PDB file of C-alpha atoms in Angstrom:
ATOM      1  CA  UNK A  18      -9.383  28.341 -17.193  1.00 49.00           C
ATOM      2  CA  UNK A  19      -7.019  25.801 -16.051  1.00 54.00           C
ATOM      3  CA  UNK A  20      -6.000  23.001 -18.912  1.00 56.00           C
ATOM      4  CA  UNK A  21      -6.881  19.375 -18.157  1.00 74.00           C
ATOM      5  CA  UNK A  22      -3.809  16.980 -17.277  1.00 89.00           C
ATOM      6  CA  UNK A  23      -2.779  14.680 -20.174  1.00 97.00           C
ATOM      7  CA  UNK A  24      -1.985  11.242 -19.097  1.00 97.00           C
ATOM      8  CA  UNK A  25       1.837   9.886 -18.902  1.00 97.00           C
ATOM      9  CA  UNK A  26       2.509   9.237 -23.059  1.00 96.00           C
ATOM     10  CA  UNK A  27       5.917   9.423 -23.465  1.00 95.00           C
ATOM     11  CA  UNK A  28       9.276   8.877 -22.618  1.00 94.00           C
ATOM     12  CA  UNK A  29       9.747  12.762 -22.473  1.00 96.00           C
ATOM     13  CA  UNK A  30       6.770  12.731 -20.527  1.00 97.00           C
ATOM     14  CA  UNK A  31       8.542  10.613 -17.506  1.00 97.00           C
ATOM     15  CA  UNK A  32      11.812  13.066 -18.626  1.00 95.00           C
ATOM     16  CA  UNK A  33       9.958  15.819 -16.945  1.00 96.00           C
ATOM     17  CA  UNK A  34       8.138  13.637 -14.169  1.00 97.00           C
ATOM     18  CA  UNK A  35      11.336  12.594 -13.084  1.00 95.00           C
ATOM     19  CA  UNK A  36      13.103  16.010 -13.288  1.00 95.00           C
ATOM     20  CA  UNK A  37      10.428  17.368 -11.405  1.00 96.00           C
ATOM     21  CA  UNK A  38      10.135  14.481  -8.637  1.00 95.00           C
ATOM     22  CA  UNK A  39      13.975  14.210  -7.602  1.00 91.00           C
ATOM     23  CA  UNK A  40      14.217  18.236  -7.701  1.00 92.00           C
ATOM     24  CA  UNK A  41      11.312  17.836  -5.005  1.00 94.00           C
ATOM     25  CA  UNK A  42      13.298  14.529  -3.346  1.00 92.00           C
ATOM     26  CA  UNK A  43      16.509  15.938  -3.357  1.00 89.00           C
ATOM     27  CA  UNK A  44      15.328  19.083  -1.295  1.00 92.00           C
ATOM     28  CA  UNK A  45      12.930  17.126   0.608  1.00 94.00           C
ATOM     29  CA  UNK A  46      14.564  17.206   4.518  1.00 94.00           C
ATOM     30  CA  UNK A  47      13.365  13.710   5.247  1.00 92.00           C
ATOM     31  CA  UNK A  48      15.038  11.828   2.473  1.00 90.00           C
ATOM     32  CA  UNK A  49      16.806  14.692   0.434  1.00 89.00           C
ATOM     33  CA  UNK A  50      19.982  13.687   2.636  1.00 88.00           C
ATOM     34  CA  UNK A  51      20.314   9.820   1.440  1.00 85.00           C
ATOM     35  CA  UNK A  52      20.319  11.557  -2.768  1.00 83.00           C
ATOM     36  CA  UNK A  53      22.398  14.205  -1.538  1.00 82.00           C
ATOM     37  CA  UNK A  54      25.328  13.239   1.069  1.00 76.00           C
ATOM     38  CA  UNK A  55      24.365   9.714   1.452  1.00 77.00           C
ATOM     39  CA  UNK A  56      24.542   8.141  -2.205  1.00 77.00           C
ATOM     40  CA  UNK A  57      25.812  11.495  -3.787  1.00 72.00           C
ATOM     41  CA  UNK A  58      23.365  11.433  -6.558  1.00 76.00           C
ATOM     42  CA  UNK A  59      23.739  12.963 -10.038  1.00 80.00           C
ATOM     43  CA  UNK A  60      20.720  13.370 -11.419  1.00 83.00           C
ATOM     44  CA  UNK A  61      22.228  13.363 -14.834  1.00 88.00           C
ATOM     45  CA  UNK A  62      23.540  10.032 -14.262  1.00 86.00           C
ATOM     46  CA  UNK A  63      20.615   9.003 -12.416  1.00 84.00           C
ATOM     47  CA  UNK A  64      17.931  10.072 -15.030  1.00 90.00           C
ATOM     48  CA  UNK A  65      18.604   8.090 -18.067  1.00 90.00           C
ATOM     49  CA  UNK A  66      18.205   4.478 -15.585  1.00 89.00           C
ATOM     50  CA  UNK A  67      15.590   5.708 -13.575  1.00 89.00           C
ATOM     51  CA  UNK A  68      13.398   6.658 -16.852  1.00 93.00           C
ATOM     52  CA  UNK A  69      14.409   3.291 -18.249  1.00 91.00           C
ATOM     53  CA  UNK A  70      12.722   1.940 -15.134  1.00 90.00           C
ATOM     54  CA  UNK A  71       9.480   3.876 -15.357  1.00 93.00           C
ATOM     55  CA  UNK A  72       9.145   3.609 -18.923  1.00 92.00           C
ATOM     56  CA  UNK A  73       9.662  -0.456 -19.205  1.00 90.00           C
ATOM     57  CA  UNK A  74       7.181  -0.168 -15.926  1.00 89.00           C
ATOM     58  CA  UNK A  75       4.815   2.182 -17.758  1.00 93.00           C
ATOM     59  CA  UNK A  76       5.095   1.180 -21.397  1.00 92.00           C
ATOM     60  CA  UNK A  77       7.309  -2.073 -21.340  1.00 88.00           C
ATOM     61  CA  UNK A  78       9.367  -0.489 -24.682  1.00 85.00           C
ATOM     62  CA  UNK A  79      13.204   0.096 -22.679  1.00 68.00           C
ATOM     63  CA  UNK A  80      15.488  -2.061 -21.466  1.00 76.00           C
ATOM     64  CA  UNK A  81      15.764  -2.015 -17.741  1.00 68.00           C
ATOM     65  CA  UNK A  82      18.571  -4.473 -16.698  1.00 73.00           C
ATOM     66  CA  UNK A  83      19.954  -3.330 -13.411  1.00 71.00           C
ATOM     67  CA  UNK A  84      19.117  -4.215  -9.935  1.00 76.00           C
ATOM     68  CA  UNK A  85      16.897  -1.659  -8.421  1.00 76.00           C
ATOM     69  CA  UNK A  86      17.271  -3.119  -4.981  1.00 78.00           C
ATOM     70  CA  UNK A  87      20.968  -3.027  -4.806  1.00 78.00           C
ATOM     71  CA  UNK A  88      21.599   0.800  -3.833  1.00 80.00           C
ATOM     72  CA  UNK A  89      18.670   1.253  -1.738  1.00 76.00           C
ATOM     73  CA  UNK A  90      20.346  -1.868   0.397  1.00 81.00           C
ATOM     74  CA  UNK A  91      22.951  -0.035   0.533  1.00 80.00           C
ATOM     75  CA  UNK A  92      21.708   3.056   1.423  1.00 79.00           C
ATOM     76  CA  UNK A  93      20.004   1.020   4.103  1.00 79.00           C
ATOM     77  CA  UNK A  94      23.778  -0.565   5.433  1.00 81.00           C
ATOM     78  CA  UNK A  95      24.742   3.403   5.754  1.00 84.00           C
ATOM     79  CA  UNK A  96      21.892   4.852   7.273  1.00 84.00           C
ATOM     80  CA  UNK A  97      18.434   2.739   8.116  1.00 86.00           C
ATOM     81  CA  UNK A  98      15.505   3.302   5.666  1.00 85.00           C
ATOM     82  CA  UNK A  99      12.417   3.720   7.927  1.00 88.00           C
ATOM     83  CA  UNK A 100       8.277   3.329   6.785  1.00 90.00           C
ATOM     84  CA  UNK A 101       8.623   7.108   6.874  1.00 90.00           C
ATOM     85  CA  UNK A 102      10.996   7.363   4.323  1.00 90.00           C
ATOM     86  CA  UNK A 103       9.162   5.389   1.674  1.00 90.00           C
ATOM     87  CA  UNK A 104       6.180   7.081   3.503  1.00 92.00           C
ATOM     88  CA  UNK A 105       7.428  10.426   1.796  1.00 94.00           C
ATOM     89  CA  UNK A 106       8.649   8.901  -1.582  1.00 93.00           C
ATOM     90  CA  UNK A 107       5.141   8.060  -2.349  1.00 95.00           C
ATOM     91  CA  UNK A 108       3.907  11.098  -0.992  1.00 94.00           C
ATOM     92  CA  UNK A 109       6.001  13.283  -3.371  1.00 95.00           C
ATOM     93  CA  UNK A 110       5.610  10.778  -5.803  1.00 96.00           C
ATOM     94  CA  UNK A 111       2.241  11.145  -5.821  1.00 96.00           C
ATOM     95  CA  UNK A 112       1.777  14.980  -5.451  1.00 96.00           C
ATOM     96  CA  UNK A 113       4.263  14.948  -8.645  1.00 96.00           C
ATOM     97  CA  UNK A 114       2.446  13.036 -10.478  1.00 97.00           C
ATOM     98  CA  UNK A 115      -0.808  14.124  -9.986  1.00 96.00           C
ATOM     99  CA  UNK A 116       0.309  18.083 -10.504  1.00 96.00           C
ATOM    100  CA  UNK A 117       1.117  16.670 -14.269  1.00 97.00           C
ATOM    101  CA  UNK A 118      -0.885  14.268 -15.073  1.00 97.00           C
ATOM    102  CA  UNK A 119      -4.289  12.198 -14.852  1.00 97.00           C
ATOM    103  CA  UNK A 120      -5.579   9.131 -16.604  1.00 97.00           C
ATOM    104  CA  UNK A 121      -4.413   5.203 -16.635  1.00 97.00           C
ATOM    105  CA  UNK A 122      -0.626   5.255 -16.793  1.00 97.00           C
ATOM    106  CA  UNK A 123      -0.984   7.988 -14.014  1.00 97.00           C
ATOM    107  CA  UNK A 124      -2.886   6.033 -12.140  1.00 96.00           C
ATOM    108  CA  UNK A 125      -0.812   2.675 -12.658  1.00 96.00           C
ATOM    109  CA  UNK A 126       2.540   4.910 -12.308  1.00 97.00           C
ATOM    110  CA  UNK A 127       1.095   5.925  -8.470  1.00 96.00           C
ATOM    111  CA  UNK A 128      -0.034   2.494  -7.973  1.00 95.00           C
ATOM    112  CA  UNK A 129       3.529   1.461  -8.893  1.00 94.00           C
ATOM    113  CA  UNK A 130       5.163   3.365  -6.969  1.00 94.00           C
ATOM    114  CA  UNK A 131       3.263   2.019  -3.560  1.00 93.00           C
ATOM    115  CA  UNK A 132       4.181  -1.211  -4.505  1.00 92.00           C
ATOM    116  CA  UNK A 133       8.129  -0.945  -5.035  1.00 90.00           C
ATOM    117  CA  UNK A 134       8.231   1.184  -2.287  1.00 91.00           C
ATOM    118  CA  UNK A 135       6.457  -1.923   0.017  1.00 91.00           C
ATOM    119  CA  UNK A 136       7.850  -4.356  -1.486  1.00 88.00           C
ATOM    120  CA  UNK A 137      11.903  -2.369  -1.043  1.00 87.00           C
ATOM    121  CA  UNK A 138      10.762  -1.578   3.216  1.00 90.00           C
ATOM    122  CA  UNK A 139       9.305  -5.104   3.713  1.00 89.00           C
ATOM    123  CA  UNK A 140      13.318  -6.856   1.877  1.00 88.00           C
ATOM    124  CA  UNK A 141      15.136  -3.736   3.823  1.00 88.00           C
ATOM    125  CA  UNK A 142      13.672  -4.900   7.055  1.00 85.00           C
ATOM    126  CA  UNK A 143      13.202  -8.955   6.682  1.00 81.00           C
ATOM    127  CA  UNK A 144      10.231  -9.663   7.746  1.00 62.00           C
ATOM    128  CA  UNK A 145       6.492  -8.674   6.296  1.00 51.00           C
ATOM    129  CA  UNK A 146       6.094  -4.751   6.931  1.00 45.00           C
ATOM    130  CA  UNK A 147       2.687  -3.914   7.343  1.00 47.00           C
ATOM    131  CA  UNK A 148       0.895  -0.984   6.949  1.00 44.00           C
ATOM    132  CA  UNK A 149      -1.940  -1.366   9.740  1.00 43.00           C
ATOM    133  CA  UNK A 150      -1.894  -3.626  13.109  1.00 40.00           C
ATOM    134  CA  UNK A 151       0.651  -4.815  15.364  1.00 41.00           C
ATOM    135  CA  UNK A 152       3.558  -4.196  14.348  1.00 44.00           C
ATOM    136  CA  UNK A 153       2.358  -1.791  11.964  1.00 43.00           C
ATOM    137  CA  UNK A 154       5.336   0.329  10.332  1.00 45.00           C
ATOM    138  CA  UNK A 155       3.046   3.712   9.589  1.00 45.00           C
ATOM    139  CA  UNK A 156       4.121   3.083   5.742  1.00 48.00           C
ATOM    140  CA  UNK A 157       2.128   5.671   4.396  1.00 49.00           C
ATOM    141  CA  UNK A 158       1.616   8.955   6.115  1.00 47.00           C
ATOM    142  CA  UNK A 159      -1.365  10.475   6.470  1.00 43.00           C
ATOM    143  CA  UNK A 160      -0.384  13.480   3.865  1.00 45.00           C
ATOM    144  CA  UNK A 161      -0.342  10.590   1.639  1.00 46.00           C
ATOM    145  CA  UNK A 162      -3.797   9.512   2.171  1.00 42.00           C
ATOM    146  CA  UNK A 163      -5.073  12.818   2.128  1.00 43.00           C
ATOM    147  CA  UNK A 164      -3.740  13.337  -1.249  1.00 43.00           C
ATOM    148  CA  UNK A 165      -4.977  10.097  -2.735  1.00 44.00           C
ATOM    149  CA  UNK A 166      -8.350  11.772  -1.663  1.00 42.00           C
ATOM    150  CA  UNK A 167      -7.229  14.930  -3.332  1.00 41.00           C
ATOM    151  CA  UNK A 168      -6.815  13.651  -6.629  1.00 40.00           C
TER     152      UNK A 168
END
């Protein structure tokens, strides 16, 4: 019998999360290349800011200080960030976090997620991205969806 999911606790908790996410991103073919060749990401560097992040997000006990912004605009200057980009971002964040965990702060970590990830395509692109209409950007993938459903 399969064991139930324990919610996102800990900081060691989002240790593993993370691990686990950015081994997926990194690989990913979509947006591996702007970790790997574009930004030349160390993940050992990376980890320690990136949990700050989640766990002043999640749990509001670390200092987060930095701009978060910053190196995706960046990123953006080298090579354009499209809706399908952040598309798969929340789609592997997602499937990541829902393969750990389940309750509230997996729930608000997901819900997190969609919004930074909005909020980064709609200051990348200067103007209001939107996710259905004219004009519509295709933000998030069907695969997304269909996991949301999943869950």
């Amino acid at each position: 019998m399969k064991s139930p999911r324990a919610d996102i606790a800990s900081r060691a908790d989002l240790d593993v999360l993370l691990r686990r996410f950015y081994t997926a991103a990194f690989a990913d073919p979509l947006i591996g290349p702007y970790f790997t060749q574009i930004a030349g990401t160390d993940l050992e560097v990376h980890l320690p800011r990136i949990t700050d992040f989640w766990e002043r997000a999640l749990f509001r006990t670390a200092e987060y200080r930095r701009n978060a912004f910053a190196p995706h605009a960046a990123l953006h200057t080298a090579r354009p960030l499209t809706a399908a980009h952040f598309g798969r971002w929340v789609q592997l964040w997602h499937a990541t976090v829902d393969g750990l965990h389940r309750g509230p702060n997996a729930d608000r970590a997901k819900a997190q997620g969609e919004r930074i990830a909005l909020a980064m395509l709609r200051r990348l692109e200067g103007r209001d991205a939107t996710t259905e209409g004219e004009g519509a950007t295709g933000f998030i993938p069907l695969a997304a969806v269909e996991l949301r459903g999943a869950a």
